[in-house]
PDB file of C-alpha atoms in Angstrom:
ATOM      1  CA  LYS A   1     181.979  33.509 142.897  1.00  0.00           C
ATOM      2  CA  ALA A   2     180.308  30.486 143.450  1.00  0.00           C
ATOM      3  CA  GLY A   3     181.594  27.050 142.620  1.00  0.00           C
ATOM      4  CA  VAL A   4     180.290  24.412 140.731  1.00  0.00           C
ATOM      5  CA  THR A   5     176.896  22.570 142.020  1.00  0.00           C
ATOM      6  CA  GLN A   6     176.052  19.144 141.604  1.00  0.00           C
ATOM      7  CA  THR A   7     173.065  17.744 142.313  1.00  0.00           C
ATOM      8  CA  PRO A   8     172.287  15.564 143.957  1.00  0.00           C
ATOM      9  CA  ARG A   9     174.887  14.594 145.977  1.00  0.00           C
ATOM     10  CA  TYR A  10     173.544  11.050 146.740  1.00  0.00           C
ATOM     11  CA  LEU A  11     171.542   9.047 144.875  1.00  0.00           C
ATOM     12  CA  ILE A  12     170.276   5.262 144.927  1.00  0.00           C
ATOM     13  CA  LYS A  13     168.803   3.599 141.983  1.00  0.00           C
ATOM     14  CA  THR A  14     167.621  -0.114 141.254  1.00  0.00           C
ATOM     15  CA  ARG A  15     169.364  -1.962 138.209  1.00  0.00           C
ATOM     16  CA  GLY A  16     167.340  -1.296 134.926  1.00  0.00           C
ATOM     17  CA  GLN A  17     166.036   2.560 135.725  1.00  0.00           C
ATOM     18  CA  GLN A  18     167.419   5.397 134.537  1.00  0.00           C
ATOM     19  CA  VAL A  19     169.097   8.524 136.402  1.00  0.00           C
ATOM     20  CA  THR A  20     170.055  11.982 135.708  1.00  0.00           C
ATOM     21  CA  LEU A  21     172.696  14.506 137.379  1.00  0.00           C
ATOM     22  CA  SER A  22     172.712  17.900 137.063  1.00  0.00           C
ATOM     23  CA  CYS A  23     175.690  20.102 137.290  1.00  0.00           C
ATOM     24  CA  SER A  24     175.722  24.172 137.434  1.00  0.00           C
ATOM     25  CA  PRO A  25     179.111  25.308 136.469  1.00  0.00           C
ATOM     26  CA  ILE A  26     180.951  28.460 137.505  1.00  0.00           C
ATOM     27  CA  SER A  27     179.230  31.815 135.842  1.00  0.00           C
ATOM     28  CA  GLY A  28     181.134  32.428 133.121  1.00  0.00           C
ATOM     29  CA  HIS A  29     182.276  29.034 132.002  1.00  0.00           C
ATOM     30  CA  ARG A  30     180.929  27.565 128.909  1.00  0.00           C
ATOM     31  CA  SER A  31     182.778  24.358 129.410  1.00  0.00           C
ATOM     32  CA  VAL A  32     181.738  21.122 131.439  1.00  0.00           C
ATOM     33  CA  SER A  33     182.968  17.919 131.352  1.00  0.00           C
ATOM     34  CA  TRP A  34     181.827  14.475 133.194  1.00  0.00           C
ATOM     35  CA  TYR A  35     183.555  11.826 134.949  1.00  0.00           C
ATOM     36  CA  GLN A  36     183.022   8.695 136.268  1.00  0.00           C
ATOM     37  CA  GLN A  37     185.455   7.704 139.740  1.00  0.00           C
ATOM     38  CA  THR A  38     185.423   4.233 141.153  1.00  0.00           C
ATOM     39  CA  PRO A  39     187.959   2.512 143.124  1.00  0.00           C
ATOM     40  CA  GLY A  40     188.973  -0.107 140.110  1.00  0.00           C
ATOM     41  CA  GLN A  41     189.077   1.871 137.212  1.00  0.00           C
ATOM     42  CA  GLY A  42     189.906   5.320 138.831  1.00  0.00           C
ATOM     43  CA  LEU A  43     189.076   8.739 137.235  1.00  0.00           C
ATOM     44  CA  GLN A  44     187.475   8.173 133.573  1.00  0.00           C
ATOM     45  CA  PHE A  45     186.638  10.968 131.132  1.00  0.00           C
ATOM     46  CA  LEU A  46     182.687  10.856 130.462  1.00  0.00           C
ATOM     47  CA  PHE A  47     182.361  13.449 127.878  1.00  0.00           C
ATOM     48  CA  GLU A  48     183.062  17.919 127.342  1.00  0.00           C
ATOM     49  CA  TYR A  49     180.290  20.217 126.614  1.00  0.00           C
ATOM     50  CA  PHE A  50     180.955  23.214 125.103  1.00  0.00           C
ATOM     51  CA  SER A  51     178.410  26.160 124.482  1.00  0.00           C
ATOM     52  CA  GLU A  52     175.617  23.131 124.183  1.00  0.00           C
ATOM     53  CA  THR A  53     177.494  20.887 122.165  1.00  0.00           C
ATOM     54  CA  GLN A  54     179.315  17.633 122.752  1.00  0.00           C
ATOM     55  CA  ARG A  55     183.058  18.617 121.738  1.00  0.00           C
ATOM     56  CA  ASN A  56     184.221  15.005 122.705  1.00  0.00           C
ATOM     57  CA  LYS A  57     183.671  11.952 124.743  1.00  0.00           C
ATOM     58  CA  GLY A  58     185.500   8.968 126.045  1.00  0.00           C
ATOM     59  CA  ASN A  59     185.074   5.333 125.998  1.00  0.00           C
ATOM     60  CA  PHE A  60     181.392   4.100 127.389  1.00  0.00           C
ATOM     61  CA  PRO A  61     178.387   2.660 126.397  1.00  0.00           C
ATOM     62  CA  GLY A  62     175.789   4.619 124.616  1.00  0.00           C
ATOM     63  CA  ARG A  63     173.747   4.369 128.020  1.00  0.00           C
ATOM     64  CA  PHE A  64     175.667   7.114 128.996  1.00  0.00           C
ATOM     65  CA  SER A  65     174.930  10.294 127.876  1.00  0.00           C
ATOM     66  CA  GLY A  66     174.551  14.114 128.343  1.00  0.00           C
ATOM     67  CA  ARG A  67     173.481  17.422 127.209  1.00  0.00           C
ATOM     68  CA  GLN A  68     173.978  21.509 127.839  1.00  0.00           C
ATOM     69  CA  PHE A  69     171.668  24.455 128.250  1.00  0.00           C
ATOM     70  CA  SER A  70     172.055  27.353 126.797  1.00  0.00           C
ATOM     71  CA  ASN A  71     173.102  28.832 130.473  1.00  0.00           C
ATOM     72  CA  SER A  72     175.824  26.327 130.581  1.00  0.00           C
ATOM     73  CA  ARG A  73     174.299  23.865 132.826  1.00  0.00           C
ATOM     74  CA  SER A  74     174.439  20.639 131.857  1.00  0.00           C
ATOM     75  CA  GLU A  75     172.668  17.035 132.365  1.00  0.00           C
ATOM     76  CA  MET A  76     173.740  13.508 132.933  1.00  0.00           C
ATOM     77  CA  ASN A  77     171.523  10.784 131.942  1.00  0.00           C
ATOM     78  CA  VAL A  78     172.686   6.808 132.340  1.00  0.00           C
ATOM     79  CA  SER A  79     169.722   4.624 131.119  1.00  0.00           C
ATOM     80  CA  THR A  80     169.321   1.007 131.998  1.00  0.00           C
ATOM     81  CA  LEU A  81     171.480   1.172 135.192  1.00  0.00           C
ATOM     82  CA  GLU A  82     174.103  -1.912 136.048  1.00  0.00           C
ATOM     83  CA  LEU A  83     175.445  -2.493 139.426  1.00  0.00           C
ATOM     84  CA  GLY A  84     178.847  -1.188 137.499  1.00  0.00           C
ATOM     85  CA  ASP A  85     177.269   2.095 136.921  1.00  0.00           C
ATOM     86  CA  SER A  86     177.989   2.473 141.068  1.00  0.00           C
ATOM     87  CA  ALA A  87     180.371   4.963 141.133  1.00  0.00           C
ATOM     88  CA  LEU A  88     181.157   8.910 141.940  1.00  0.00           C
ATOM     89  CA  TYR A  89     180.319  11.171 139.041  1.00  0.00           C
ATOM     90  CA  LEU A  90     182.100  14.392 138.929  1.00  0.00           C
ATOM     91  CA  CYS A  91     181.610  17.322 136.827  1.00  0.00           C
ATOM     92  CA  ALA A  92     183.842  19.620 135.890  1.00  0.00           C
ATOM     93  CA  SER A  93     183.595  23.721 134.975  1.00  0.00           C
ATOM     94  CA  SER A  94     186.546  25.742 132.932  1.00  0.00           C
ATOM     95  CA  PHE A  95     186.360  28.872 130.782  1.00  0.00           C
ATOM     96  CA  ARG A  96     187.703  27.249 127.857  1.00  0.00           C
ATOM     97  CA  GLY A  97     188.173  23.139 127.838  1.00  0.00           C
ATOM     98  CA  ILE A  98     189.229  21.028 130.562  1.00  0.00           C
ATOM     99  CA  GLY A  99     193.131  21.177 129.279  1.00  0.00           C
ATOM    100  CA  THR A 100     192.830  24.439 131.097  1.00  0.00           C
ATOM    101  CA  GLU A 101     192.309  25.171 134.895  1.00  0.00           C
ATOM    102  CA  ALA A 102     189.433  23.119 135.528  1.00  0.00           C
ATOM    103  CA  PHE A 103     186.938  23.108 138.470  1.00  0.00           C
ATOM    104  CA  PHE A 104     185.610  20.224 140.036  1.00  0.00           C
ATOM    105  CA  GLY A 105     182.175  19.747 141.978  1.00  0.00           C
ATOM    106  CA  GLN A 106     182.042  17.344 145.264  1.00  0.00           C
ATOM    107  CA  GLY A 107     180.328  14.747 142.625  1.00  0.00           C
ATOM    108  CA  THR A 108     177.498  12.755 142.599  1.00  0.00           C
ATOM    109  CA  ARG A 109     177.545   9.293 144.623  1.00  0.00           C
ATOM    110  CA  LEU A 110     175.259   7.052 142.616  1.00  0.00           C
ATOM    111  CA  THR A 111     174.723   3.757 144.001  1.00  0.00           C
ATOM    112  CA  VAL A 112     172.834   0.942 141.820  1.00  0.00           C
ATOM    113  CA  VAL A 113     170.937  -2.031 143.634  1.00  0.00           C
TER     114      VAL A 113
ATOM    115  CA  LEU B   1     195.164   8.493 123.888  1.00  0.00           C
ATOM    116  CA  ALA B   2     198.676   8.716 125.557  1.00  0.00           C
ATOM    117  CA  LYS B   3     198.956   6.165 128.436  1.00  0.00           C
ATOM    118  CA  THR B   4     199.762   7.576 131.766  1.00  0.00           C
ATOM    119  CA  THR B   5     201.781   5.424 135.135  1.00  0.00           C
ATOM    120  CA  GLN B   6     202.503   6.553 138.067  1.00  0.00           C
ATOM    121  CA  PRO B   7     203.392   4.899 141.367  1.00  0.00           C
ATOM    122  CA  ILE B   8     200.711   4.087 143.444  1.00  0.00           C
ATOM    123  CA  SER B   9     201.910   5.216 146.915  1.00  0.00           C
ATOM    124  CA  MET B  10     204.023   7.483 148.461  1.00  0.00           C
ATOM    125  CA  ASP B  11     205.269   8.675 152.052  1.00  0.00           C
ATOM    126  CA  SER B  12     207.138  11.771 152.994  1.00  0.00           C
ATOM    127  CA  TYR B  13     207.996  13.560 156.150  1.00  0.00           C
ATOM    128  CA  GLU B  14     206.561  17.211 157.024  1.00  0.00           C
ATOM    129  CA  GLY B  15     208.562  19.801 155.906  1.00  0.00           C
ATOM    130  CA  GLN B  16     210.644  17.371 152.784  1.00  0.00           C
ATOM    131  CA  GLU B  17     210.641  18.085 149.126  1.00  0.00           C
ATOM    132  CA  VAL B  18     208.549  16.118 147.453  1.00  0.00           C
ATOM    133  CA  ASN B  19     208.345  14.389 143.572  1.00  0.00           C
ATOM    134  CA  ILE B  20     206.166  12.854 142.238  1.00  0.00           C
ATOM    135  CA  THR B  21     206.744  11.206 138.454  1.00  0.00           C
ATOM    136  CA  CYS B  22     204.126  10.827 135.716  1.00  0.00           C
ATOM    137  CA  SER B  23     205.209   8.283 132.608  1.00  0.00           C
ATOM    138  CA  HIS B  24     203.746   8.901 129.842  1.00  0.00           C
ATOM    139  CA  ASN B  25     205.577   7.176 126.828  1.00  0.00           C
ATOM    140  CA  ASN B  26     203.528   8.125 123.990  1.00  0.00           C
ATOM    141  CA  ILE B  27     202.132  12.096 124.402  1.00  0.00           C
ATOM    142  CA  ALA B  28     201.935  13.579 121.324  1.00  0.00           C
ATOM    143  CA  THR B  29     203.410  16.791 120.139  1.00  0.00           C
ATOM    144  CA  ASN B  30     200.820  18.677 120.671  1.00  0.00           C
ATOM    145  CA  ASP B  31     199.611  16.959 124.225  1.00  0.00           C
ATOM    146  CA  TYR B  32     199.754  18.847 127.643  1.00  0.00           C
ATOM    147  CA  ILE B  33     200.077  17.820 130.984  1.00  0.00           C
ATOM    148  CA  THR B  34     198.069  18.978 133.681  1.00  0.00           C
ATOM    149  CA  TRP B  35     197.821  17.691 137.604  1.00  0.00           C
ATOM    150  CA  TYR B  36     195.293  17.466 139.844  1.00  0.00           C
ATOM    151  CA  GLN B  37     194.977  16.859 143.604  1.00  0.00           C
ATOM    152  CA  GLN B  38     192.328  15.155 145.350  1.00  0.00           C
ATOM    153  CA  PHE B  39     191.355  14.771 148.777  1.00  0.00           C
ATOM    154  CA  PRO B  40     188.843  12.524 150.154  1.00  0.00           C
ATOM    155  CA  SER B  41     185.092  12.794 149.331  1.00  0.00           C
ATOM    156  CA  GLN B  42     185.600  15.652 146.851  1.00  0.00           C
ATOM    157  CA  GLY B  43     186.240  16.734 143.586  1.00  0.00           C
ATOM    158  CA  PRO B  44     190.164  16.687 142.264  1.00  0.00           C
ATOM    159  CA  ARG B  45     191.746  20.531 142.335  1.00  0.00           C
ATOM    160  CA  PHE B  46     193.697  22.233 139.398  1.00  0.00           C
ATOM    161  CA  ILE B  47     197.583  22.212 140.529  1.00  0.00           C
ATOM    162  CA  ILE B  48     199.277  23.234 137.875  1.00  0.00           C
ATOM    163  CA  GLN B  49     200.145  22.506 133.573  1.00  0.00           C
ATOM    164  CA  GLY B  50     202.747  22.472 131.364  1.00  0.00           C
ATOM    165  CA  TYR B  51     203.696  21.767 127.532  1.00  0.00           C
ATOM    166  CA  LYS B  52     207.287  21.422 128.048  1.00  0.00           C
ATOM    167  CA  THR B  53     210.590  22.447 130.372  1.00  0.00           C
ATOM    168  CA  LYS B  54     209.864  23.952 133.892  1.00  0.00           C
ATOM    169  CA  VAL B  55     206.555  25.409 135.569  1.00  0.00           C
ATOM    170  CA  THR B  56     206.187  26.932 138.602  1.00  0.00           C
ATOM    171  CA  ASN B  57     203.428  28.645 140.316  1.00  0.00           C
ATOM    172  CA  GLU B  58     202.629  29.218 144.427  1.00  0.00           C
ATOM    173  CA  VAL B  59     202.330  25.831 144.789  1.00  0.00           C
ATOM    174  CA  ALA B  60     204.358  23.263 142.846  1.00  0.00           C
ATOM    175  CA  SER B  61     206.725  23.109 140.103  1.00  0.00           C
ATOM    176  CA  LEU B  62     206.282  21.447 137.123  1.00  0.00           C
ATOM    177  CA  PHE B  63     209.164  19.548 134.824  1.00  0.00           C
ATOM    178  CA  ILE B  64     209.063  18.172 131.821  1.00  0.00           C
ATOM    179  CA  PRO B  65     212.378  16.829 130.174  1.00  0.00           C
ATOM    180  CA  ALA B  66     212.816  17.718 126.493  1.00  0.00           C
ATOM    181  CA  ASP B  67     211.852  13.931 125.097  1.00  0.00           C
ATOM    182  CA  ARG B  68     208.135  14.510 127.204  1.00  0.00           C
ATOM    183  CA  LYS B  69     208.414  10.823 128.192  1.00  0.00           C
ATOM    184  CA  SER B  70     207.710  11.964 132.048  1.00  0.00           C
ATOM    185  CA  SER B  71     207.291  14.788 134.279  1.00  0.00           C
ATOM    186  CA  THR B  72     207.667  15.203 138.089  1.00  0.00           C
ATOM    187  CA  LEU B  73     205.310  17.141 140.041  1.00  0.00           C
ATOM    188  CA  SER B  74     207.283  19.010 142.593  1.00  0.00           C
ATOM    189  CA  LEU B  75     205.950  20.408 146.063  1.00  0.00           C
ATOM    190  CA  PRO B  76     208.448  21.642 148.324  1.00  0.00           C
ATOM    191  CA  ARG B  77     208.075  21.682 152.005  1.00  0.00           C
ATOM    192  CA  VAL B  78     204.979  19.862 152.142  1.00  0.00           C
ATOM    193  CA  SER B  79     202.451  19.705 155.361  1.00  0.00           C
ATOM    194  CA  LEU B  80     200.116  17.068 156.669  1.00  0.00           C
ATOM    195  CA  SER B  81     197.264  19.404 154.663  1.00  0.00           C
ATOM    196  CA  ASP B  82     199.133  17.684 151.714  1.00  0.00           C
ATOM    197  CA  THR B  83     197.948  14.229 152.276  1.00  0.00           C
ATOM    198  CA  ALA B  84     196.008  13.589 149.028  1.00  0.00           C
ATOM    199  CA  VAL B  85     196.287  11.908 146.057  1.00  0.00           C
ATOM    200  CA  TYR B  86     197.783  12.868 143.010  1.00  0.00           C
ATOM    201  CA  TYR B  87     196.627  12.740 139.261  1.00  0.00           C
ATOM    202  CA  CYS B  88     198.470  13.724 136.143  1.00  0.00           C
ATOM    203  CA  LEU B  89     196.499  14.221 133.147  1.00  0.00           C
ATOM    204  CA  VAL B  90     197.619  14.417 129.765  1.00  0.00           C
ATOM    205  CA  GLY B  91     195.363  16.055 127.358  1.00  0.00           C
ATOM    206  CA  GLU B  92     195.230  15.265 123.536  1.00  0.00           C
ATOM    207  CA  GLY B  93     195.033  18.641 121.260  1.00  0.00           C
ATOM    208  CA  ALA B  94     195.963  22.312 122.678  1.00  0.00           C
ATOM    209  CA  PRO B  95     194.240  23.510 126.000  1.00  0.00           C
ATOM    210  CA  GLY B  96     190.401  24.702 125.179  1.00  0.00           C
ATOM    211  CA  GLY B  97     190.896  23.089 122.001  1.00  0.00           C
ATOM    212  CA  TYR B  98     189.464  19.450 120.826  1.00  0.00           C
ATOM    213  CA  GLN B  99     190.479  17.020 122.942  1.00  0.00           C
ATOM    214  CA  LYS B 100     190.469  13.999 124.766  1.00  0.00           C
ATOM    215  CA  VAL B 101     191.698  13.608 128.527  1.00  0.00           C
ATOM    216  CA  THR B 102     193.364  10.776 130.159  1.00  0.00           C
ATOM    217  CA  PHE B 103     193.713  10.770 134.054  1.00  0.00           C
ATOM    218  CA  GLY B 104     196.781   8.632 135.521  1.00  0.00           C
ATOM    219  CA  THR B 105     196.059   6.150 138.522  1.00  0.00           C
ATOM    220  CA  GLY B 106     196.857   8.668 140.941  1.00  0.00           C
ATOM    221  CA  THR B 107     199.297   8.635 143.544  1.00  0.00           C
ATOM    222  CA  LYS B 108     198.668   8.671 147.474  1.00  0.00           C
ATOM    223  CA  LEU B 109     200.892  10.927 149.271  1.00  0.00           C
ATOM    224  CA  GLN B 110     200.873  10.160 152.772  1.00  0.00           C
ATOM    225  CA  VAL B 111     202.521  13.466 154.801  1.00  0.00           C
ATOM    226  CA  ILE B 112     203.513  12.020 158.007  1.00  0.00           C
ATOM    227  CA  PRO B 113     204.540  14.117 161.080  1.00  0.00           C
TER     228      PRO B 113
END
């Protein structure tokens, strides 16, 4: 079966702009969670969506938001970009939630200049 | 959130058994422990998950002592392809339920020929 697809793979944005990242989970999976990965902070949990509802949220400012559609596809939005938002953004798809076996996409590499 | 601590790096020769330990002193009663493997430029890949005692699958074993303040991922007879970063994840709440997740700092395993 098809894996988790994240688009775009690479993105360059200017400080102050906003960005939207997309994640298409594995068919049948209702949970999509998002992570930020940087060399300094490692893998940090952003939020999880399950059946279109945000079920959990990490410790990130309100500039980071997301949503999930009825087909389980999810988008993550970052507004008023800062240089420190440069990172690899990963999404993970699972049937019951991140605590169970989750499948990660290859990520979107965001560079803020 | 239960904070986790892992060794930053480990080296091992091919064919040896590798044990990577994760400390999670503040783990709660209903927390679970999950391990992921990550190769460069890829999303993490699920390895194994457990609550207590010992869990074994086709690629690894997970040992969790009675006090659950640590866990050890055991990789039997590693090969060069096992060179990767290994993450310990501690989640609050039952798998599939409401949960926060905390990734460890990751252990970079280098397998030497």
